[in-house]
Amino acid sequence: MSKPVELGAIKVGSYVMVDAEPCRVVDYTKSKPGKHGSAKARIVAIGVFDGVKRTFVKPVNSNVEVPLIEKRSGQVLSLLPNAVQLMDLETYDVFEAPLPEEEDLKGRMANGVEVEYWRILGRIKIQRTKS
């Protein structure tokens, strides 16, 4: 799920949808309004799931989609060859999530470890381990 937000309200560090992919904004520049048009904003964002850099330019008063991020806690039940079996700590649902691509995070995955995971548009990404 996502919600529309005016582009002028977006800040660096917030999340937007670019090409149907949730992305984190890393650069935001705004131009002045000219003689023949409104002010434009140039957004550079990096995909949450794929890490691809995406750029777009739109008028500041136009709307962009902002993904709704559900941040939850889970416990690792088992490690599979390319996935992790997690149990949600509130609902006790058991599901599989892709193995994190970051090497330091992948190295800390073990049975019984608590993790914070994000659910965005039906997809799951493990963000960090809890101590």
mmCIF file with all atom_site columns, C-alpha atoms in Angstrom:
data_model
loop_
_atom_site.group_PDB
_atom_site.id
_atom_site.type_symbol
_atom_site.label_atom_id
_atom_site.label_alt_id
_atom_site.label_comp_id
_atom_site.label_asym_id
_atom_site.label_entity_id
_atom_site.label_seq_id
_atom_site.pdbx_PDB_ins_code
_atom_site.Cartn_x
_atom_site.Cartn_y
_atom_site.Cartn_z
_atom_site.occupancy
_atom_site.B_iso_or_equiv
_atom_site.pdbx_formal_charge
_atom_site.auth_seq_id
_atom_site.auth_comp_id
_atom_site.auth_asym_id
_atom_site.auth_atom_id
_atom_site.pdbx_PDB_model_num
ATOM 1   C CA . MET A 1 1   ? 0.000  0.000   0.000   1.00 0.00 ? 1   MET A CA 1
ATOM 2   C CA . SER A 1 2   ? 1.066  3.548   -0.611  1.00 0.00 ? 2   SER A CA 1
ATOM 3   C CA . LYS A 1 3   ? -0.340 7.023   -0.163  1.00 0.00 ? 3   LYS A CA 1
ATOM 4   C CA . PRO A 1 4   ? -0.025 10.183  -2.270  1.00 0.00 ? 4   PRO A CA 1
ATOM 5   C CA . VAL A 1 5   ? 2.111  13.024  -0.863  1.00 0.00 ? 5   VAL A CA 1
ATOM 6   C CA . GLU A 1 6   ? 3.019  16.364  -2.404  1.00 0.00 ? 6   GLU A CA 1
ATOM 7   C CA . LEU A 1 7   ? 6.566  16.318  -3.785  1.00 0.00 ? 7   LEU A CA 1
ATOM 8   C CA . GLY A 1 8   ? 7.467  19.533  -1.932  1.00 0.00 ? 8   GLY A CA 1
ATOM 9   C CA . ALA A 1 9   ? 6.996  17.699  1.397   1.00 0.00 ? 9   ALA A CA 1
ATOM 10  C CA . ILE A 1 10  ? 9.581  15.001  0.590   1.00 0.00 ? 10  ILE A CA 1
ATOM 11  C CA . LYS A 1 11  ? 12.921 15.213  2.413   1.00 0.00 ? 11  LYS A CA 1
ATOM 12  C CA . VAL A 1 12  ? 16.242 13.375  2.134   1.00 0.00 ? 12  VAL A CA 1
ATOM 13  C CA . GLY A 1 13  ? 15.914 10.065  3.979   1.00 0.00 ? 13  GLY A CA 1
ATOM 14  C CA . SER A 1 14  ? 12.211 9.603   3.269   1.00 0.00 ? 14  SER A CA 1
ATOM 15  C CA . TYR A 1 15  ? 10.803 6.915   0.983   1.00 0.00 ? 15  TYR A CA 1
ATOM 16  C CA . VAL A 1 16  ? 9.029  7.263   -2.386  1.00 0.00 ? 16  VAL A CA 1
ATOM 17  C CA . MET A 1 17  ? 7.806  4.946   -5.125  1.00 0.00 ? 17  MET A CA 1
ATOM 18  C CA . VAL A 1 18  ? 9.860  5.193   -8.339  1.00 0.00 ? 18  VAL A CA 1
ATOM 19  C CA . ASP A 1 19  ? 8.940  2.884   -11.237 1.00 0.00 ? 19  ASP A CA 1
ATOM 20  C CA . ALA A 1 20  ? 6.713  0.808   -8.878  1.00 0.00 ? 20  ALA A CA 1
ATOM 21  C CA . GLU A 1 21  ? 9.726  0.165   -6.598  1.00 0.00 ? 21  GLU A CA 1
ATOM 22  C CA . PRO A 1 22  ? 10.053 1.525   -3.020  1.00 0.00 ? 22  PRO A CA 1
ATOM 23  C CA . CYS A 1 23  ? 13.151 3.762   -2.817  1.00 0.00 ? 23  CYS A CA 1
ATOM 24  C CA . ARG A 1 24  ? 14.966 5.846   -0.179  1.00 0.00 ? 24  ARG A CA 1
ATOM 25  C CA . VAL A 1 25  ? 15.629 9.476   -1.176  1.00 0.00 ? 25  VAL A CA 1
ATOM 26  C CA . VAL A 1 26  ? 19.354 10.300  -1.088  1.00 0.00 ? 26  VAL A CA 1
ATOM 27  C CA . ASP A 1 27  ? 19.355 13.652  -2.934  1.00 0.00 ? 27  ASP A CA 1
ATOM 28  C CA . TYR A 1 28  ? 16.713 16.349  -3.376  1.00 0.00 ? 28  TYR A CA 1
ATOM 29  C CA . THR A 1 29  ? 17.297 19.548  -5.342  1.00 0.00 ? 29  THR A CA 1
ATOM 30  C CA . LYS A 1 30  ? 14.715 22.181  -6.147  1.00 0.00 ? 30  LYS A CA 1
ATOM 31  C CA . SER A 1 31  ? 14.892 24.742  -8.955  1.00 0.00 ? 31  SER A CA 1
ATOM 32  C CA . LYS A 1 32  ? 13.336 28.195  -8.887  1.00 0.00 ? 32  LYS A CA 1
ATOM 33  C CA . PRO A 1 33  ? 10.098 28.860  -10.734 1.00 0.00 ? 33  PRO A CA 1
ATOM 34  C CA . GLY A 1 34  ? 10.826 30.253  -14.163 1.00 0.00 ? 34  GLY A CA 1
ATOM 35  C CA . LYS A 1 35  ? 9.110  32.595  -16.561 1.00 0.00 ? 35  LYS A CA 1
ATOM 36  C CA . HIS A 1 36  ? 7.163  29.770  -18.213 1.00 0.00 ? 36  HIS A CA 1
ATOM 37  C CA . GLY A 1 37  ? 6.652  27.195  -15.520 1.00 0.00 ? 37  GLY A CA 1
ATOM 38  C CA . SER A 1 38  ? 6.581  26.105  -11.940 1.00 0.00 ? 38  SER A CA 1
ATOM 39  C CA . ALA A 1 39  ? 9.465  25.064  -9.708  1.00 0.00 ? 39  ALA A CA 1
ATOM 40  C CA . LYS A 1 40  ? 10.825 21.580  -10.391 1.00 0.00 ? 40  LYS A CA 1
ATOM 41  C CA . ALA A 1 41  ? 12.296 19.050  -7.980  1.00 0.00 ? 41  ALA A CA 1
ATOM 42  C CA . ARG A 1 42  ? 14.975 16.524  -8.932  1.00 0.00 ? 42  ARG A CA 1
ATOM 43  C CA . ILE A 1 43  ? 14.945 13.382  -6.789  1.00 0.00 ? 43  ILE A CA 1
ATOM 44  C CA . VAL A 1 44  ? 17.694 10.752  -6.639  1.00 0.00 ? 44  VAL A CA 1
ATOM 45  C CA . ALA A 1 45  ? 16.610 7.587   -4.810  1.00 0.00 ? 45  ALA A CA 1
ATOM 46  C CA . ILE A 1 46  ? 18.051 4.110   -4.197  1.00 0.00 ? 46  ILE A CA 1
ATOM 47  C CA . GLY A 1 47  ? 15.821 1.018   -4.291  1.00 0.00 ? 47  GLY A CA 1
ATOM 48  C CA . VAL A 1 48  ? 15.170 -0.673  -0.954  1.00 0.00 ? 48  VAL A CA 1
ATOM 49  C CA . PHE A 1 49  ? 15.161 -4.215  -2.357  1.00 0.00 ? 49  PHE A CA 1
ATOM 50  C CA . ASP A 1 50  ? 17.469 -4.010  -5.386  1.00 0.00 ? 50  ASP A CA 1
ATOM 51  C CA . GLY A 1 51  ? 19.851 -1.119  -4.561  1.00 0.00 ? 51  GLY A CA 1
ATOM 52  C CA . VAL A 1 52  ? 19.422 0.498   -8.005  1.00 0.00 ? 52  VAL A CA 1
ATOM 53  C CA . LYS A 1 53  ? 19.777 4.289   -8.249  1.00 0.00 ? 53  LYS A CA 1
ATOM 54  C CA . ARG A 1 54  ? 16.731 5.983   -9.817  1.00 0.00 ? 54  ARG A CA 1
ATOM 55  C CA . THR A 1 55  ? 16.222 9.645   -10.744 1.00 0.00 ? 55  THR A CA 1
ATOM 56  C CA . PHE A 1 56  ? 13.151 11.649  -11.702 1.00 0.00 ? 56  PHE A CA 1
ATOM 57  C CA . VAL A 1 57  ? 12.156 15.304  -12.176 1.00 0.00 ? 57  VAL A CA 1
ATOM 58  C CA . LYS A 1 58  ? 8.644  16.608  -11.464 1.00 0.00 ? 58  LYS A CA 1
ATOM 59  C CA . PRO A 1 59  ? 6.948  19.887  -10.557 1.00 0.00 ? 59  PRO A CA 1
ATOM 60  C CA . VAL A 1 60  ? 7.104  20.569  -6.809  1.00 0.00 ? 60  VAL A CA 1
ATOM 61  C CA . ASN A 1 61  ? 3.305  20.763  -6.484  1.00 0.00 ? 61  ASN A CA 1
ATOM 62  C CA . SER A 1 62  ? 2.712  17.324  -8.086  1.00 0.00 ? 62  SER A CA 1
ATOM 63  C CA . ASN A 1 63  ? 1.952  14.209  -6.044  1.00 0.00 ? 63  ASN A CA 1
ATOM 64  C CA . VAL A 1 64  ? 4.203  11.171  -5.605  1.00 0.00 ? 64  VAL A CA 1
ATOM 65  C CA . GLU A 1 65  ? 3.388  7.824   -4.016  1.00 0.00 ? 65  GLU A CA 1
ATOM 66  C CA . VAL A 1 66  ? 4.972  7.078   -0.617  1.00 0.00 ? 66  VAL A CA 1
ATOM 67  C CA . PRO A 1 67  ? 5.083  3.395   0.432   1.00 0.00 ? 67  PRO A CA 1
ATOM 68  C CA . LEU A 1 68  ? 3.667  2.441   3.821   1.00 0.00 ? 68  LEU A CA 1
ATOM 69  C CA . ILE A 1 69  ? 6.449  0.637   5.695   1.00 0.00 ? 69  ILE A CA 1
ATOM 70  C CA . GLU A 1 70  ? 5.470  -1.818  8.410   1.00 0.00 ? 70  GLU A CA 1
ATOM 71  C CA . LYS A 1 71  ? 8.403  -2.290  10.812  1.00 0.00 ? 71  LYS A CA 1
ATOM 72  C CA . ARG A 1 72  ? 8.130  -5.497  12.830  1.00 0.00 ? 72  ARG A CA 1
ATOM 73  C CA . SER A 1 73  ? 10.218 -7.823  15.011  1.00 0.00 ? 73  SER A CA 1
ATOM 74  C CA . GLY A 1 74  ? 10.824 -11.478 14.355  1.00 0.00 ? 74  GLY A CA 1
ATOM 75  C CA . GLN A 1 75  ? 12.929 -14.400 15.464  1.00 0.00 ? 75  GLN A CA 1
ATOM 76  C CA . VAL A 1 76  ? 15.029 -16.580 13.162  1.00 0.00 ? 76  VAL A CA 1
ATOM 77  C CA . LEU A 1 77  ? 13.781 -20.177 13.310  1.00 0.00 ? 77  LEU A CA 1
ATOM 78  C CA . SER A 1 78  ? 16.070 -21.707 10.694  1.00 0.00 ? 78  SER A CA 1
ATOM 79  C CA . LEU A 1 79  ? 18.481 -20.795 7.914   1.00 0.00 ? 79  LEU A CA 1
ATOM 80  C CA . LEU A 1 80  ? 17.747 -22.122 4.437   1.00 0.00 ? 80  LEU A CA 1
ATOM 81  C CA . PRO A 1 81  ? 20.210 -22.007 1.496   1.00 0.00 ? 81  PRO A CA 1
ATOM 82  C CA . ASN A 1 82  ? 18.918 -18.654 0.155   1.00 0.00 ? 82  ASN A CA 1
ATOM 83  C CA . ALA A 1 83  ? 16.215 -17.671 2.671   1.00 0.00 ? 83  ALA A CA 1
ATOM 84  C CA . VAL A 1 84  ? 15.549 -17.289 6.380   1.00 0.00 ? 84  VAL A CA 1
ATOM 85  C CA . GLN A 1 85  ? 12.555 -18.748 8.174   1.00 0.00 ? 85  GLN A CA 1
ATOM 86  C CA . LEU A 1 86  ? 11.165 -16.121 10.577  1.00 0.00 ? 86  LEU A CA 1
ATOM 87  C CA . MET A 1 87  ? 8.478  -16.052 13.232  1.00 0.00 ? 87  MET A CA 1
ATOM 88  C CA . ASP A 1 88  ? 6.744  -12.751 13.965  1.00 0.00 ? 88  ASP A CA 1
ATOM 89  C CA . LEU A 1 89  ? 7.035  -11.942 17.685  1.00 0.00 ? 89  LEU A CA 1
ATOM 90  C CA . GLU A 1 90  ? 3.535  -10.404 17.922  1.00 0.00 ? 90  GLU A CA 1
ATOM 91  C CA . THR A 1 91  ? 1.366  -12.657 15.751  1.00 0.00 ? 91  THR A CA 1
ATOM 92  C CA . TYR A 1 92  ? 3.567  -15.804 15.841  1.00 0.00 ? 92  TYR A CA 1
ATOM 93  C CA . ASP A 1 93  ? 3.156  -16.206 12.062  1.00 0.00 ? 93  ASP A CA 1
ATOM 94  C CA . VAL A 1 94  ? 5.920  -18.263 10.447  1.00 0.00 ? 94  VAL A CA 1
ATOM 95  C CA . PHE A 1 95  ? 7.149  -17.221 6.975   1.00 0.00 ? 95  PHE A CA 1
ATOM 96  C CA . GLU A 1 96  ? 10.245 -17.101 4.796   1.00 0.00 ? 96  GLU A CA 1
ATOM 97  C CA . ALA A 1 97  ? 12.233 -13.974 3.986   1.00 0.00 ? 97  ALA A CA 1
ATOM 98  C CA . PRO A 1 98  ? 15.117 -13.613 1.537   1.00 0.00 ? 98  PRO A CA 1
ATOM 99  C CA . LEU A 1 99  ? 18.594 -13.847 3.031   1.00 0.00 ? 99  LEU A CA 1
ATOM 100 C CA . PRO A 1 100 ? 20.075 -10.340 3.522   1.00 0.00 ? 100 PRO A CA 1
ATOM 101 C CA . GLU A 1 101 ? 22.623 -9.310  0.885   1.00 0.00 ? 101 GLU A CA 1
ATOM 102 C CA . GLU A 1 102 ? 24.840 -7.334  3.312   1.00 0.00 ? 102 GLU A CA 1
ATOM 103 C CA . GLU A 1 103 ? 27.708 -9.590  4.405   1.00 0.00 ? 103 GLU A CA 1
ATOM 104 C CA . ASP A 1 104 ? 27.882 -8.394  8.035   1.00 0.00 ? 104 ASP A CA 1
ATOM 105 C CA . LEU A 1 105 ? 24.123 -8.865  8.496   1.00 0.00 ? 105 LEU A CA 1
ATOM 106 C CA . LYS A 1 106 ? 24.222 -12.254 6.755   1.00 0.00 ? 106 LYS A CA 1
ATOM 107 C CA . GLY A 1 107 ? 27.018 -13.360 9.111   1.00 0.00 ? 107 GLY A CA 1
ATOM 108 C CA . ARG A 1 108 ? 24.922 -12.573 12.199  1.00 0.00 ? 108 ARG A CA 1
ATOM 109 C CA . MET A 1 109 ? 21.990 -14.742 11.065  1.00 0.00 ? 109 MET A CA 1
ATOM 110 C CA . ALA A 1 110 ? 21.634 -17.762 13.363  1.00 0.00 ? 110 ALA A CA 1
ATOM 111 C CA . ASN A 1 111 ? 18.819 -19.737 14.992  1.00 0.00 ? 111 ASN A CA 1
ATOM 112 C CA . GLY A 1 112 ? 17.128 -17.792 17.814  1.00 0.00 ? 112 GLY A CA 1
ATOM 113 C CA . VAL A 1 113 ? 18.415 -14.334 16.787  1.00 0.00 ? 113 VAL A CA 1
ATOM 114 C CA . GLU A 1 114 ? 15.884 -11.477 16.959  1.00 0.00 ? 114 GLU A CA 1
ATOM 115 C CA . VAL A 1 115 ? 15.689 -9.285  13.858  1.00 0.00 ? 115 VAL A CA 1
ATOM 116 C CA . GLU A 1 116 ? 13.819 -6.208  12.702  1.00 0.00 ? 116 GLU A CA 1
ATOM 117 C CA . TYR A 1 117 ? 12.182 -6.695  9.334   1.00 0.00 ? 117 TYR A CA 1
ATOM 118 C CA . TRP A 1 118 ? 10.236 -4.368  7.079   1.00 0.00 ? 118 TRP A CA 1
ATOM 119 C CA . ARG A 1 119 ? 7.134  -5.366  5.143   1.00 0.00 ? 119 ARG A CA 1
ATOM 120 C CA . ILE A 1 120 ? 6.675  -3.089  2.119   1.00 0.00 ? 120 ILE A CA 1
ATOM 121 C CA . LEU A 1 121 ? 4.021  -3.800  -0.525  1.00 0.00 ? 121 LEU A CA 1
ATOM 122 C CA . GLY A 1 122 ? 3.887  -7.475  0.425   1.00 0.00 ? 122 GLY A CA 1
ATOM 123 C CA . ARG A 1 123 ? 7.674  -7.923  0.221   1.00 0.00 ? 123 ARG A CA 1
ATOM 124 C CA . ILE A 1 124 ? 9.931  -8.531  3.226   1.00 0.00 ? 124 ILE A CA 1
ATOM 125 C CA . LYS A 1 125 ? 13.432 -7.246  3.937   1.00 0.00 ? 125 LYS A CA 1
ATOM 126 C CA . ILE A 1 126 ? 15.491 -7.971  7.052   1.00 0.00 ? 126 ILE A CA 1
ATOM 127 C CA . GLN A 1 127 ? 17.001 -4.652  8.194   1.00 0.00 ? 127 GLN A CA 1
ATOM 128 C CA . ARG A 1 128 ? 19.057 -5.426  11.302  1.00 0.00 ? 128 ARG A CA 1
ATOM 129 C CA . THR A 1 129 ? 19.592 -7.771  14.217  1.00 0.00 ? 129 THR A CA 1
ATOM 130 C CA . LYS A 1 130 ? 18.593 -6.816  17.738  1.00 0.00 ? 130 LYS A CA 1
ATOM 131 C CA . SER A 1 131 ? 21.009 -7.262  20.625  1.00 0.00 ? 131 SER A CA 1
#
